[in-house]
PDB file of C-alpha atoms in Angstrom:
ATOM      1  CA  ASP A   1    -115.607  71.874 -59.995  1.00 63.00           C
ATOM      2  CA  ALA A   2    -114.211  68.655 -61.482  1.00 81.00           C
ATOM      3  CA  GLY A   3    -111.690  70.347 -63.744  1.00 93.00           C
ATOM      4  CA  VAL A   4    -110.634  68.943 -67.091  1.00 96.00           C
ATOM      5  CA  ILE A   5    -111.050  65.169 -67.167  1.00 97.00           C
ATOM      6  CA  GLN A   6    -108.910  62.904 -69.313  1.00 98.00           C
ATOM      7  CA  SER A   7    -109.084  59.180 -69.873  1.00 97.00           C
ATOM      8  CA  PRO A   8    -107.354  56.872 -69.755  1.00 97.00           C
ATOM      9  CA  ARG A   9    -104.564  58.113 -67.491  1.00 97.00           C
ATOM     10  CA  HIS A  10    -102.200  55.492 -68.847  1.00 97.00           C
ATOM     11  CA  GLU A  11    -102.268  53.592 -72.115  1.00 97.00           C
ATOM     12  CA  VAL A  12     -99.864  50.919 -73.260  1.00 97.00           C
ATOM     13  CA  THR A  13    -100.336  49.572 -76.746  1.00 97.00           C
ATOM     14  CA  GLU A  14     -98.443  47.857 -79.498  1.00 97.00           C
ATOM     15  CA  MET A  15     -97.238  49.462 -82.668  1.00 97.00           C
ATOM     16  CA  GLY A  16     -99.911  49.495 -85.331  1.00 96.00           C
ATOM     17  CA  GLN A  17    -102.844  49.584 -82.952  1.00 97.00           C
ATOM     18  CA  GLU A  18    -105.420  52.359 -82.824  1.00 97.00           C
ATOM     19  CA  VAL A  19    -105.351  54.607 -79.760  1.00 98.00           C
ATOM     20  CA  THR A  20    -108.145  56.924 -78.638  1.00 98.00           C
ATOM     21  CA  LEU A  21    -107.638  59.523 -75.951  1.00 98.00           C
ATOM     22  CA  ARG A  22    -110.611  61.270 -74.406  1.00 98.00           C
ATOM     23  CA  CYS A  23    -111.195  64.659 -72.827  1.00 98.00           C
ATOM     24  CA  LYS A  24    -114.050  66.349 -71.034  1.00 97.00           C
ATOM     25  CA  PRO A  25    -113.462  70.104 -70.706  1.00 97.00           C
ATOM     26  CA  ILE A  26    -114.645  72.257 -67.850  1.00 95.00           C
ATOM     27  CA  SER A  27    -118.348  72.934 -68.208  1.00 93.00           C
ATOM     28  CA  GLY A  28    -119.020  76.250 -69.925  1.00 92.00           C
ATOM     29  CA  HIS A  29    -115.597  76.511 -71.498  1.00 93.00           C
ATOM     30  CA  ASN A  30    -115.643  77.356 -75.198  1.00 91.00           C
ATOM     31  CA  SER A  31    -112.144  76.369 -76.274  1.00 94.00           C
ATOM     32  CA  LEU A  32    -110.357  73.048 -76.046  1.00 96.00           C
ATOM     33  CA  PHE A  33    -106.705  72.350 -76.691  1.00 97.00           C
ATOM     34  CA  TRP A  34    -104.704  69.147 -77.212  1.00 98.00           C
ATOM     35  CA  TYR A  35    -101.004  69.208 -76.305  1.00 97.00           C
ATOM     36  CA  ARG A  36     -98.231  66.644 -76.390  1.00 97.00           C
ATOM     37  CA  GLN A  37     -95.251  66.636 -74.051  1.00 94.00           C
ATOM     38  CA  THR A  38     -91.985  64.910 -74.937  1.00 92.00           C
ATOM     39  CA  MET A  39     -88.457  65.306 -73.664  1.00 86.00           C
ATOM     40  CA  MET A  40     -87.198  66.400 -77.059  1.00 86.00           C
ATOM     41  CA  ARG A  41     -89.884  68.890 -78.010  1.00 87.00           C
ATOM     42  CA  GLY A  42     -91.333  69.932 -74.679  1.00 89.00           C
ATOM     43  CA  LEU A  43     -95.005  70.901 -74.566  1.00 93.00           C
ATOM     44  CA  GLU A  44     -96.412  71.479 -78.031  1.00 93.00           C
ATOM     45  CA  LEU A  45     -99.916  72.335 -79.209  1.00 95.00           C
ATOM     46  CA  LEU A  46    -101.429  69.789 -81.569  1.00 96.00           C
ATOM     47  CA  ILE A  47    -104.862  71.263 -82.276  1.00 97.00           C
ATOM     48  CA  TYR A  48    -107.456  73.517 -80.720  1.00 95.00           C
ATOM     49  CA  PHE A  49    -111.197  73.944 -81.041  1.00 96.00           C
ATOM     50  CA  ASN A  50    -113.453  76.909 -80.413  1.00 94.00           C
ATOM     51  CA  ASN A  51    -117.174  76.234 -80.003  1.00 93.00           C
ATOM     52  CA  ASN A  52    -116.523  72.656 -81.202  1.00 94.00           C
ATOM     53  CA  VAL A  53    -114.938  73.827 -84.466  1.00 95.00           C
ATOM     54  CA  PRO A  54    -111.264  73.059 -85.190  1.00 95.00           C
ATOM     55  CA  ILE A  55    -109.437  76.377 -85.482  1.00 94.00           C
ATOM     56  CA  ASP A  56    -105.807  75.417 -85.858  1.00 93.00           C
ATOM     57  CA  ASP A  57    -104.498  71.907 -86.495  1.00 94.00           C
ATOM     58  CA  SER A  58    -101.081  72.940 -87.746  1.00 92.00           C
ATOM     59  CA  GLY A  59     -99.436  71.095 -84.872  1.00 92.00           C
ATOM     60  CA  MET A  60    -100.902  67.712 -85.744  1.00 94.00           C
ATOM     61  CA  PRO A  61     -97.818  65.710 -86.731  1.00 87.00           C
ATOM     62  CA  GLU A  62     -99.259  63.674 -89.595  1.00 84.00           C
ATOM     63  CA  ASP A  63    -102.326  62.040 -91.017  1.00 90.00           C
ATOM     64  CA  ARG A  64    -102.199  59.285 -88.444  1.00 95.00           C
ATOM     65  CA  PHE A  65    -103.479  61.821 -85.919  1.00 97.00           C
ATOM     66  CA  SER A  66    -107.056  63.057 -85.896  1.00 97.00           C
ATOM     67  CA  ALA A  67    -109.174  64.943 -83.383  1.00 97.00           C
ATOM     68  CA  LYS A  68    -112.877  65.499 -83.036  1.00 97.00           C
ATOM     69  CA  MET A  69    -115.173  67.494 -80.808  1.00 97.00           C
ATOM     70  CA  PRO A  70    -118.711  66.264 -81.414  1.00 96.00           C
ATOM     71  CA  ASN A  71    -120.157  68.417 -78.635  1.00 94.00           C
ATOM     72  CA  ALA A  72    -119.167  70.982 -76.049  1.00 93.00           C
ATOM     73  CA  SER A  73    -118.414  68.409 -73.381  1.00 94.00           C
ATOM     74  CA  PHE A  74    -116.316  65.817 -75.200  1.00 95.00           C
ATOM     75  CA  SER A  75    -113.302  65.534 -77.464  1.00 98.00           C
ATOM     76  CA  THR A  76    -111.163  62.687 -78.753  1.00 98.00           C
ATOM     77  CA  LEU A  77    -107.649  62.452 -80.114  1.00 98.00           C
ATOM     78  CA  LYS A  78    -107.068  59.357 -82.210  1.00 98.00           C
ATOM     79  CA  ILE A  79    -103.828  57.871 -83.458  1.00 97.00           C
ATOM     80  CA  GLN A  80    -104.107  55.221 -86.130  1.00 96.00           C
ATOM     81  CA  PRO A  81    -101.843  53.372 -86.587  1.00 96.00           C
ATOM     82  CA  SER A  82     -99.733  54.137 -83.538  1.00 96.00           C
ATOM     83  CA  GLU A  83     -95.927  54.125 -83.632  1.00 96.00           C
ATOM     84  CA  PRO A  84     -93.307  54.013 -80.857  1.00 96.00           C
ATOM     85  CA  ARG A  85     -92.375  57.662 -81.528  1.00 95.00           C
ATOM     86  CA  ASP A  86     -95.913  58.639 -80.492  1.00 96.00           C
ATOM     87  CA  SER A  87     -95.047  57.718 -76.906  1.00 97.00           C
ATOM     88  CA  ALA A  88     -95.573  60.870 -74.864  1.00 97.00           C
ATOM     89  CA  VAL A  89     -97.883  62.508 -72.347  1.00 97.00           C
ATOM     90  CA  TYR A  90    -100.937  64.010 -74.011  1.00 98.00           C
ATOM     91  CA  PHE A  91    -102.705  66.869 -72.263  1.00 98.00           C
ATOM     92  CA  CYS A  92    -106.075  68.397 -72.858  1.00 98.00           C
ATOM     93  CA  ALA A  93    -106.824  71.962 -71.727  1.00 97.00           C
ATOM     94  CA  SER A  94    -109.802  74.282 -71.887  1.00 96.00           C
ATOM     95  CA  ASN A  95    -110.679  77.912 -71.291  1.00 92.00           C
ATOM     96  CA  GLY A  96    -113.788  80.028 -71.227  1.00 85.00           C
ATOM     97  CA  GLN A  97    -112.668  83.071 -73.164  1.00 77.00           C
ATOM     98  CA  PRO A  98    -109.659  83.668 -75.433  1.00 71.00           C
ATOM     99  CA  SER A  99    -108.089  85.899 -72.824  1.00 71.00           C
ATOM    100  CA  ASP A 100    -108.592  83.388 -70.046  1.00 80.00           C
ATOM    101  CA  THR A 101    -106.080  81.044 -68.526  1.00 88.00           C
ATOM    102  CA  GLN A 102    -105.985  77.562 -69.964  1.00 93.00           C
ATOM    103  CA  TYR A 103    -106.785  74.830 -67.461  1.00 94.00           C
ATOM    104  CA  PHE A 104    -105.048  71.543 -68.042  1.00 96.00           C
ATOM    105  CA  GLY A 105    -106.166  68.014 -67.372  1.00 97.00           C
ATOM    106  CA  PRO A 106    -103.904  65.477 -65.659  1.00 96.00           C
ATOM    107  CA  GLY A 107    -102.718  64.012 -68.958  1.00 97.00           C
ATOM    108  CA  THR A 108    -102.639  60.583 -70.580  1.00 98.00           C
ATOM    109  CA  ARG A 109     -99.295  58.808 -70.624  1.00 97.00           C
ATOM    110  CA  LEU A 110     -99.124  56.837 -73.853  1.00 98.00           C
ATOM    111  CA  THR A 111     -96.564  54.112 -74.411  1.00 97.00           C
ATOM    112  CA  VAL A 112     -96.393  52.453 -77.812  1.00 97.00           C
ATOM    113  CA  LEU A 113     -94.271  49.305 -77.820  1.00 96.00           C
TER     114      LEU A 113
ATOM    115  CA  ASP B   1     -87.461  76.106 -84.436  1.00 71.00           C
ATOM    116  CA  GLN B   2     -88.091  76.955 -80.814  1.00 83.00           C
ATOM    117  CA  GLN B   3     -89.808  80.326 -80.478  1.00 92.00           C
ATOM    118  CA  VAL B   4     -89.720  80.133 -76.688  1.00 95.00           C
ATOM    119  CA  LYS B   5     -86.525  78.947 -75.073  1.00 95.00           C
ATOM    120  CA  GLN B   6     -85.731  77.965 -71.536  1.00 95.00           C
ATOM    121  CA  ASN B   7     -82.029  77.319 -71.685  1.00 92.00           C
ATOM    122  CA  SER B   8     -81.643  75.904 -68.190  1.00 95.00           C
ATOM    123  CA  PRO B   9     -83.127  72.409 -67.939  1.00 94.00           C
ATOM    124  CA  SER B  10     -82.696  72.433 -64.183  1.00 96.00           C
ATOM    125  CA  LEU B  11     -82.036  74.723 -61.236  1.00 97.00           C
ATOM    126  CA  SER B  12     -81.295  73.921 -57.616  1.00 98.00           C
ATOM    127  CA  VAL B  13     -81.604  76.450 -54.770  1.00 98.00           C
ATOM    128  CA  GLN B  14     -81.680  76.445 -50.992  1.00 98.00           C
ATOM    129  CA  GLU B  15     -84.884  77.005 -49.093  1.00 97.00           C
ATOM    130  CA  GLY B  16     -85.353  80.680 -48.285  1.00 97.00           C
ATOM    131  CA  ARG B  17     -83.176  81.902 -51.141  1.00 97.00           C
ATOM    132  CA  ILE B  18     -84.307  83.416 -54.416  1.00 98.00           C
ATOM    133  CA  SER B  19     -85.059  81.272 -57.462  1.00 98.00           C
ATOM    134  CA  ILE B  20     -84.694  82.925 -60.847  1.00 98.00           C
ATOM    135  CA  LEU B  21     -85.995  81.133 -63.898  1.00 98.00           C
ATOM    136  CA  ASN B  22     -85.283  82.578 -67.322  1.00 98.00           C
ATOM    137  CA  CYS B  23     -87.032  82.506 -70.672  1.00 98.00           C
ATOM    138  CA  ASP B  24     -86.210  83.967 -74.072  1.00 97.00           C
ATOM    139  CA  TYR B  25     -88.470  84.369 -77.081  1.00 97.00           C
ATOM    140  CA  THR B  26     -87.892  85.176 -80.714  1.00 96.00           C
ATOM    141  CA  ASN B  27     -91.299  86.167 -82.089  1.00 93.00           C
ATOM    142  CA  SER B  28     -91.972  89.916 -81.839  1.00 93.00           C
ATOM    143  CA  MET B  29     -95.700  89.266 -82.249  1.00 93.00           C
ATOM    144  CA  PHE B  30     -95.954  87.738 -78.789  1.00 94.00           C
ATOM    145  CA  ASP B  31     -97.751  90.162 -76.484  1.00 93.00           C
ATOM    146  CA  TYR B  32     -98.704  88.047 -73.487  1.00 94.00           C
ATOM    147  CA  PHE B  33     -96.514  85.789 -71.414  1.00 96.00           C
ATOM    148  CA  LEU B  34     -97.318  83.177 -68.809  1.00 96.00           C
ATOM    149  CA  TRP B  35     -95.624  80.867 -66.381  1.00 97.00           C
ATOM    150  CA  TYR B  36     -97.060  77.460 -65.583  1.00 97.00           C
ATOM    151  CA  LYS B  37     -95.975  75.097 -62.856  1.00 97.00           C
ATOM    152  CA  LYS B  38     -96.134  71.340 -63.220  1.00 96.00           C
ATOM    153  CA  TYR B  39     -95.862  68.639 -60.560  1.00 96.00           C
ATOM    154  CA  PRO B  40     -95.208  65.003 -61.548  1.00 93.00           C
ATOM    155  CA  ALA B  41     -98.267  63.117 -62.810  1.00 90.00           C
ATOM    156  CA  GLU B  42    -100.304  66.327 -62.945  1.00 94.00           C
ATOM    157  CA  GLY B  43    -101.154  68.807 -65.662  1.00 96.00           C
ATOM    158  CA  PRO B  44     -99.530  72.247 -65.759  1.00 96.00           C
ATOM    159  CA  THR B  45    -101.223  74.878 -63.620  1.00 96.00           C
ATOM    160  CA  PHE B  46    -101.185  78.604 -64.260  1.00 95.00           C
ATOM    161  CA  LEU B  47     -98.905  80.589 -61.987  1.00 97.00           C
ATOM    162  CA  ILE B  48     -98.544  84.179 -63.166  1.00 96.00           C
ATOM    163  CA  SER B  49     -98.690  86.212 -66.362  1.00 95.00           C
ATOM    164  CA  ILE B  50     -97.626  89.550 -67.798  1.00 96.00           C
ATOM    165  CA  SER B  51     -98.802  91.675 -70.684  1.00 95.00           C
ATOM    166  CA  SER B  52     -96.293  93.245 -73.023  1.00 94.00           C
ATOM    167  CA  ILE B  53     -97.417  96.705 -71.898  1.00 95.00           C
ATOM    168  CA  LYS B  54     -95.928  96.019 -68.477  1.00 96.00           C
ATOM    169  CA  ASP B  55     -92.437  95.200 -67.336  1.00 96.00           C
ATOM    170  CA  LYS B  56     -93.276  93.666 -63.993  1.00 97.00           C
ATOM    171  CA  ASN B  57     -96.080  91.751 -62.360  1.00 97.00           C
ATOM    172  CA  GLU B  58     -96.076  90.557 -58.788  1.00 97.00           C
ATOM    173  CA  ASP B  59     -98.213  88.011 -56.965  1.00 96.00           C
ATOM    174  CA  GLY B  60     -97.094  87.171 -53.471  1.00 97.00           C
ATOM    175  CA  ARG B  61     -93.748  85.409 -53.603  1.00 98.00           C
ATOM    176  CA  PHE B  62     -93.798  85.321 -57.409  1.00 98.00           C
ATOM    177  CA  THR B  63     -92.693  88.153 -59.667  1.00 98.00           C
ATOM    178  CA  VAL B  64     -92.357  88.092 -63.425  1.00 98.00           C
ATOM    179  CA  PHE B  65     -90.144  90.595 -65.208  1.00 98.00           C
ATOM    180  CA  LEU B  66     -90.356  91.350 -68.921  1.00 98.00           C
ATOM    181  CA  ASN B  67     -87.612  92.967 -70.995  1.00 97.00           C
ATOM    182  CA  LYS B  68     -89.142  93.482 -74.432  1.00 96.00           C
ATOM    183  CA  SER B  69     -86.046  94.894 -76.050  1.00 95.00           C
ATOM    184  CA  ALA B  70     -84.099  91.797 -75.066  1.00 97.00           C
ATOM    185  CA  LYS B  71     -87.066  89.473 -75.674  1.00 97.00           C
ATOM    186  CA  HIS B  72     -86.462  88.053 -72.243  1.00 97.00           C
ATOM    187  CA  LEU B  73     -88.574  87.323 -69.228  1.00 97.00           C
ATOM    188  CA  SER B  74     -87.795  85.897 -65.843  1.00 98.00           C
ATOM    189  CA  LEU B  75     -89.683  84.469 -62.908  1.00 98.00           C
ATOM    190  CA  HIS B  76     -88.455  85.280 -59.414  1.00 98.00           C
ATOM    191  CA  ILE B  77     -89.564  83.254 -56.423  1.00 98.00           C
ATOM    192  CA  VAL B  78     -88.725  84.783 -53.052  1.00 98.00           C
ATOM    193  CA  PRO B  79     -88.362  83.130 -50.651  1.00 98.00           C
ATOM    194  CA  SER B  80     -88.185  79.694 -52.248  1.00 98.00           C
ATOM    195  CA  GLN B  81     -89.909  76.841 -50.449  1.00 97.00           C
ATOM    196  CA  PRO B  82     -89.558  73.061 -50.861  1.00 97.00           C
ATOM    197  CA  GLY B  83     -93.138  72.953 -52.168  1.00 97.00           C
ATOM    198  CA  ASP B  84     -92.013  75.098 -55.096  1.00 98.00           C
ATOM    199  CA  SER B  85     -90.044  72.158 -56.450  1.00 98.00           C
ATOM    200  CA  ALA B  86     -91.621  71.473 -59.840  1.00 98.00           C
ATOM    201  CA  VAL B  87     -91.108  71.989 -63.542  1.00 96.00           C
ATOM    202  CA  TYR B  88     -91.772  75.557 -64.639  1.00 97.00           C
ATOM    203  CA  PHE B  89     -92.888  76.291 -68.182  1.00 96.00           C
ATOM    204  CA  CYS B  90     -92.696  79.659 -69.837  1.00 97.00           C
ATOM    205  CA  ALA B  91     -95.374  80.305 -72.482  1.00 96.00           C
ATOM    206  CA  ALA B  92     -96.079  83.077 -74.959  1.00 95.00           C
ATOM    207  CA  GLN B  93     -99.149  84.173 -76.841  1.00 93.00           C
ATOM    208  CA  GLY B  94     -99.836  86.637 -79.628  1.00 89.00           C
ATOM    209  CA  GLY B  95    -102.735  87.185 -81.988  1.00 82.00           C
ATOM    210  CA  SER B  96    -104.593  83.983 -81.185  1.00 84.00           C
ATOM    211  CA  GLU B  97    -105.421  81.617 -78.354  1.00 85.00           C
ATOM    212  CA  LYS B  98    -102.370  79.513 -79.108  1.00 89.00           C
ATOM    213  CA  LEU B  99     -99.789  79.187 -76.360  1.00 92.00           C
ATOM    214  CA  VAL B 100     -96.207  78.446 -77.357  1.00 94.00           C
ATOM    215  CA  PHE B 101     -94.336  76.758 -74.543  1.00 95.00           C
ATOM    216  CA  GLY B 102     -90.693  76.400 -73.695  1.00 94.00           C
ATOM    217  CA  LYS B 103     -89.282  73.015 -72.747  1.00 93.00           C
ATOM    218  CA  GLY B 104     -89.394  73.758 -69.047  1.00 94.00           C
ATOM    219  CA  THR B 105     -86.972  74.176 -66.167  1.00 96.00           C
ATOM    220  CA  LYS B 106     -86.976  71.724 -63.292  1.00 96.00           C
ATOM    221  CA  LEU B 107     -86.621  73.614 -60.021  1.00 98.00           C
ATOM    222  CA  THR B 108     -85.465  71.812 -56.902  1.00 98.00           C
ATOM    223  CA  VAL B 109     -85.643  73.669 -53.600  1.00 98.00           C
ATOM    224  CA  ASN B 110     -83.524  71.960 -50.978  1.00 96.00           C
ATOM    225  CA  PRO B 111     -84.551  72.175 -47.308  1.00 93.00           C
TER     226      PRO B 111
END
């Protein structure tokens, strides 16, 4: 089992540029979660999908952030335009049932200069 | 406002001794609690969980205790091993799939 796959693993960009992070959940999992980890705020949920439908996006910081899940095997988190304060590690996680454990990907370390 | 708090950013223990990691929560609606472990450059991995109907759950060297009246849970690792050195996140869940995480405690187990 390949686990949750995220790409890229590292991204360095300049302020103002568009950034797209990608996630492939574990096959058969119905829910997908995007988290952000920073020193100040720890690990916080940005948005989650169930059966490709966004359920709760209350953690998305502002309109510069958007997330999509066009099918059961792919999701993107886009930041446009990016700012230095967006620098963080972004994790994607998935689970099969609401009561199941969430399985995390290895994360994408984003640095915005 | 942090609903899940891990007040100790770091903890250092000797190999073979007990490690106790603490977590406090404020939301009475939380009914399921989890601990995740995270190594550098990896995603968090599930370690152990406990439902609010229990006060203790044990899995090998890992035991989680829940004190609902105090809104407090703790993770005990006995005996601690150098491979346990990692960041430990406490998480809480209630009424939805959302997990609310604490900021983590970095555990260092010295040989």
